[in-house]
Tab-separated table of C-alpha atoms in Angstrom:
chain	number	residue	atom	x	y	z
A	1	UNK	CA	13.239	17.423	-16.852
A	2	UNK	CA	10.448	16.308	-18.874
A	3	UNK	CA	12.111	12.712	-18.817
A	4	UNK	CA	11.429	12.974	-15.151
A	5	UNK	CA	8.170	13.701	-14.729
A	6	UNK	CA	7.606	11.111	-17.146
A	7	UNK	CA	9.152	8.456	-14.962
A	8	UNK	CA	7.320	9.627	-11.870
A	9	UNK	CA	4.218	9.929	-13.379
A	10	UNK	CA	5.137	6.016	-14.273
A	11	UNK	CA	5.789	5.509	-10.775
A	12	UNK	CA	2.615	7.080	-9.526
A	13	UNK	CA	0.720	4.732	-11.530
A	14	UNK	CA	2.497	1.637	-9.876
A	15	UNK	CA	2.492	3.268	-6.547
A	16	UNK	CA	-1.290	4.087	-6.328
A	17	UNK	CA	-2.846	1.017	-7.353
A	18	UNK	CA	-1.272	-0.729	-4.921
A	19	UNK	CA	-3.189	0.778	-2.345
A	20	UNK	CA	-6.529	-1.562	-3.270
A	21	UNK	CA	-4.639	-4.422	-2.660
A	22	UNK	CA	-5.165	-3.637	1.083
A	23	UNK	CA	-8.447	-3.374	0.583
A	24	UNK	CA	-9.217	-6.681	-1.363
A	25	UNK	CA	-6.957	-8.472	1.507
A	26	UNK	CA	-9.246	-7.047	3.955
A	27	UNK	CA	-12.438	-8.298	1.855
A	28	UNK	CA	-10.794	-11.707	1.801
A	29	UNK	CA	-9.864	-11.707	6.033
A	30	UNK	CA	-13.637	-10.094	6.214
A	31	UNK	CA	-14.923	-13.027	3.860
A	32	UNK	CA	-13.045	-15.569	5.967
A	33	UNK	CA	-14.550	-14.354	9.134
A	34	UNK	CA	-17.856	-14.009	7.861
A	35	UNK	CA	-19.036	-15.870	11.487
A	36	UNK	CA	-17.698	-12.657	13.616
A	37	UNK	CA	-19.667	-10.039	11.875
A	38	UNK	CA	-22.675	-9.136	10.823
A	39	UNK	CA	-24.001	-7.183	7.807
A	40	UNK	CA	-26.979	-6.344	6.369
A	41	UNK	CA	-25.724	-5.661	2.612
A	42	UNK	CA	-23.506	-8.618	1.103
A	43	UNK	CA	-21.501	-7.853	-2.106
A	44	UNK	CA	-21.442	-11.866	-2.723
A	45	UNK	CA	-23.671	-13.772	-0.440
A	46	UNK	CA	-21.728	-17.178	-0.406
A	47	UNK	CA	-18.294	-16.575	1.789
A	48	UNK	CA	-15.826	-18.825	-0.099
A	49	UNK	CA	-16.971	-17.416	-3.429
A	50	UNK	CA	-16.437	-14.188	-2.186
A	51	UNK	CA	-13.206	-14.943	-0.448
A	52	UNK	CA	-12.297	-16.281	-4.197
A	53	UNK	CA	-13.446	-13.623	-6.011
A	54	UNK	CA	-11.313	-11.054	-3.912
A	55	UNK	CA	-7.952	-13.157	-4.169
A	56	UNK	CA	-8.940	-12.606	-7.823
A	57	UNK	CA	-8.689	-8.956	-7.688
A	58	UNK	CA	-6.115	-8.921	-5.305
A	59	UNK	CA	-3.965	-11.471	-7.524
A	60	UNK	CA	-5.011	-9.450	-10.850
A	61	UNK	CA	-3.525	-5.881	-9.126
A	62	UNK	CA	-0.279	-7.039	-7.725
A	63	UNK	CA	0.308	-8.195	-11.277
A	64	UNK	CA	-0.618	-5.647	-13.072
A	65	UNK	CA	1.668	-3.431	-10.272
A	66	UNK	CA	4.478	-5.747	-10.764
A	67	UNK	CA	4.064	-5.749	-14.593
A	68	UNK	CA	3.938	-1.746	-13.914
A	69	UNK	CA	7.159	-1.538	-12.396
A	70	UNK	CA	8.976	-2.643	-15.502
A	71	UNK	CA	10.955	0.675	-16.894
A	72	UNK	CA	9.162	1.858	-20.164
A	73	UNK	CA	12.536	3.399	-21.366
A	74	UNK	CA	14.432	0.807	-24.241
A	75	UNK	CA	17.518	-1.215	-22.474
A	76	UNK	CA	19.205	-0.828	-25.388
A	77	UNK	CA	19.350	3.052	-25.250
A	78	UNK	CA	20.579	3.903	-21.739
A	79	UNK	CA	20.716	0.385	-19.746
A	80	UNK	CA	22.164	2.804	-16.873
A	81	UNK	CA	18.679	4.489	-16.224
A	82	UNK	CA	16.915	1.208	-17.133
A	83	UNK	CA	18.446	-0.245	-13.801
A	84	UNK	CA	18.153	2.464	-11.837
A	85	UNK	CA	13.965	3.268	-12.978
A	86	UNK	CA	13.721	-0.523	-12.370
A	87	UNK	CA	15.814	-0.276	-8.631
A	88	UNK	CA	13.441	3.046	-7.858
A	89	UNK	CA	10.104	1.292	-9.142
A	90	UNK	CA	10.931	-1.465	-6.366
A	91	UNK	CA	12.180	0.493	-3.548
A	92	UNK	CA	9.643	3.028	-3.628
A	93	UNK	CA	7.039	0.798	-2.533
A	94	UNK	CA	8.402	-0.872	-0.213
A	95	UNK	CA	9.896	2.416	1.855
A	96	UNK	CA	6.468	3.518	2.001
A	97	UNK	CA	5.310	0.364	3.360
A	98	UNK	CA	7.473	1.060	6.008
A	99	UNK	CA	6.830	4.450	6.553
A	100	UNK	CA	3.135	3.538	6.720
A	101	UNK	CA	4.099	1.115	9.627
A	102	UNK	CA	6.836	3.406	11.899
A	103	UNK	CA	4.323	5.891	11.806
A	104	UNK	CA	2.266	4.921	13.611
A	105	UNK	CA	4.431	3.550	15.870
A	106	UNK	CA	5.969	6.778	16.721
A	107	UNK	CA	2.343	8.001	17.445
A	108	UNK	CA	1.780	5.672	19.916
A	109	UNK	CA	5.054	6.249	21.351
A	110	UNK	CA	5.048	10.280	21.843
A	111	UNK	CA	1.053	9.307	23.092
A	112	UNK	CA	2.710	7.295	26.034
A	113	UNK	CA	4.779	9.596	26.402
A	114	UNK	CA	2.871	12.829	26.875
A	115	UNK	CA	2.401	14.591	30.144
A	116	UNK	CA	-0.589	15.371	32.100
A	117	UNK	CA	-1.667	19.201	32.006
A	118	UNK	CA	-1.305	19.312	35.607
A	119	UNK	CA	1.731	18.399	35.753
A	120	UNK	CA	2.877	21.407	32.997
A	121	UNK	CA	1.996	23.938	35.168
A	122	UNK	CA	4.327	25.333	37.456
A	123	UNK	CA	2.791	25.692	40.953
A	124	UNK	CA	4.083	29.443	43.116
C-alpha cells in the first residue's frame, strides 16, 4: 500500500504541472495576437520577447513533466512495475486530456438537447 501512494503521489506531481503548460500556450497565442487586444498592464512590453520568453516556460515544463514521468523505482529490482509505472505515467495524461475535451462536448450536447418548460407540463 504504501508503495502505492508513493507512485501516485509521483504521478500527481507529473500530472499537475502540466496544467501551466496551457497557460504559457495561451500567453504565447495572446503574445502573438498582441494587435486584437488591448491591455493596460503588460508582463513584457515587446510581443516577440514575450512570445519567446513563454515558449521558454512552456518548453522548460513539458520537460521537466516528461523527465517526471520516468518511474523512480530501480529496473533492475522489479522491471515488471517499472513498465507498467512508466505505461501509467503516459496514459494518465493523455486520458485526461481527453476527458477534458468530451466533456464538454457532452455539455453542449444534453444543452441542445433540453426541452422547453412549456413543453414539460402536461396541459388537462
Amino acid at each position: 500500500m504504501n508503495e502505492l501512494v508513493k507512485w501516485l503521489t509521483n504521478l500527481n506531481s507529473v500530472v499537475m504541472p502540466m496544467r501551466y503548460l496551457w497557460v504559457f500556450l495561451a500567453y504565447m497565442m495572446l503574445n502573438k495576437a498582441y494587435k486584437k487586444f488591448t491591455s493596460e498592464y503588460k508582463f513584457v512590453k515587446n510581443p516577440k520577447i514575450g512570445y519567446i520568453f513563454g515558449a521558454w516556460c512552456f518548453a522548460f515544463t513539458a520537460f521537466a513533466c516528461i523527465l517526471g514521468m520516468v518511474p523512480k523505482i530501480e529496473y533492475a529490482a522489479d522491471p515488471k512495475a517499472w513498465w507498467f509505472q512508466l505505461i501509467s505515467n503516459i496514459i494518465t495524461p493523455i486520458v485526461l486530456i481527453l476527458l477534458g475535451m468530451i466533456l464538454p462536448a457532452i455539455a453542449r450536447r444534453d444543452k441542445n438537447k433540453e426541452v422547453p418548460v412549456s413543453e414539460t407540463i402536461p396541459q388537462a
